[in-house]
Amino acid sequence: MAISGTRVEPIETVRYHKNGRAVDVIAAGSPIIVDSALTGVVAMYTDITALKKAENELRRNERMLRLVLDTIPVRVFWKDRECRYLGCNRPFAEDAGFSDPSELIGRDDDAMAWTAQAAAYRSDDQAVMVAGVARLDYEEPQTTPEGNTIWLQTSKVPMRDCRDNVIGLLGTYQDISDRKIAVEELQRLRNYLSNIINSMPSVLVGVDREGRVTQWNAQAERVTGLSFEAARTQPLESAFPQLANELGRIRRAIRNRQTLRSSKIPRKQNGEIRYEDVTVFPLVANGVEGAVIRVDDVTERVRMEEMMIQSEKMLSVGGLAAGMAHEINNPLAGILQNSAVLENRLLGDLPANLEAAKAAGVTMAAIRTYLELRGLPEMLANIHGSGNRAAEIVKNMLSFARKTEHVISSHHLGDLLDQALDLARTDYDMKRHYDFKQIRIQKEYDPAVGPVPCEASKLQQVFLNILKNGAEAMAEVDDEAHPPSFALRVIDDGPWVRIEIENSGPGMDETIRRRIFEPFFTTKPVGEGTGLGLSVSYFIITENHGGTMDVRTSPNKGSCFIIQLPKAGKLS
């Protein structure tokens, strides 16, 4: 104890119990003074062992708390009601450019490296303290002491005293710059993949194991009219009825983890038969099973394949046609010549005929009477007509089989169509079956289409053949509500000129359409059609002019023959 005047200063010290145990005490007392002289001291010792133990424990806890604050992988700070820093952990101080947390005490955000964000931080702080409500896990930028911008995920909560009054706030944040870059890159990749998927001309549909839609690209939206939001989680058969028949294969593909394909599946759309390839790709990822269905419209490819097959058929028939034509020509010429001779010798009043009849004891008049009664003049006429018809067939076969020197010059296709119309109106054989003049003609010639290099006579042959076939087909339809009509169109189609000849006839089913350009194929009764008209026309367009020829048709919807010719003429 230290004696100071009339009092003894208390001190902490250690005393020992009689059993030898050290005891922490506070010694306090008063001096005894007699006649102004110190004669003794009255002393009192207080055992503070428990208190010292508690203080030591408190210091250990404080050190542990500081260690925890400085070790956790987040930045921690706390402020008073004036938004001044009361403290922080070491990582926060280092982020701010300080070596010790105590250097921040009393500062505000205007005095920090992130002055550019100080106003926003202060506004957030005040909002939390005024409302007394935490703001958690929001993202905000921060400028570093080096001048870089990083991204933080911040949380702020109000601090309250024992009376529940808000006395400040506690905040934490994590640097999420790398994560944000990764998320942005992931989003960029997602957008990139989404753009690829949505740019594909194929329909892409994702389904889970139960057949519910999980993915739906832009082409699927266009085909079905359903948005992804409307189709999501819907059963595939509801969202995409055309694929209802594929459910069994989809489940089998998922179960066997095997890609399955179906080719050239026919589907009727707007009265037209279209073809699709359907491919099912199984998906297994992270224990989640499903499939992606790709639907490709291969209608044009199928038609191109049909046209290639058609070309092969016609080329293969070419050699046969030439040989047959030459072999038939000789006896045919004999038939025609002898039929003409028979007609002259039996029916004509030639001097030689009269002399021969007189020598036989009959007259030419009697012979003619007999022949007429027996119908021989008609038979001879039929022989002659059939011979001429056969000769025309041979001519067409030779035209089909033989490449000749063509005279190519530039012509307006509308003019050639008009000339073919004039020929059709005066054709006697056509007029026997119908009156072509009663057919309504609608012309749609694009004035922007200039002359096209072509062989005029051959194109007229093609146009006339299509017009004749169309007129005969329309004659079979007895429908006053839909009178016979042709629509003739000349259309600018980029490097091509497209000619369309559309009739209002009965149309064709798919089976007939597939074979319409085959040599010798005809739908007319026996004896009325050769089956070479359209095949020769096809040959003229594709081989002689380097173009294409197709037909768009369906039953009871008429037929439209489509010819495309290159503006620059046939490529060598």
XYZ file of C-alpha atoms in Angstrom, residues 48-58:
11
model
C -10.605 -10.440 -6.688
C -9.544 -13.812 -8.078
C -12.881 -14.367 -9.822
C -12.857 -10.817 -11.194
C -9.338 -11.212 -12.556
C -10.339 -14.502 -14.132
C -13.334 -12.844 -15.773
C -11.181 -9.980 -17.065
C -8.667 -12.405 -18.516
C -11.485 -14.374 -20.139
C -12.910 -11.158 -21.574
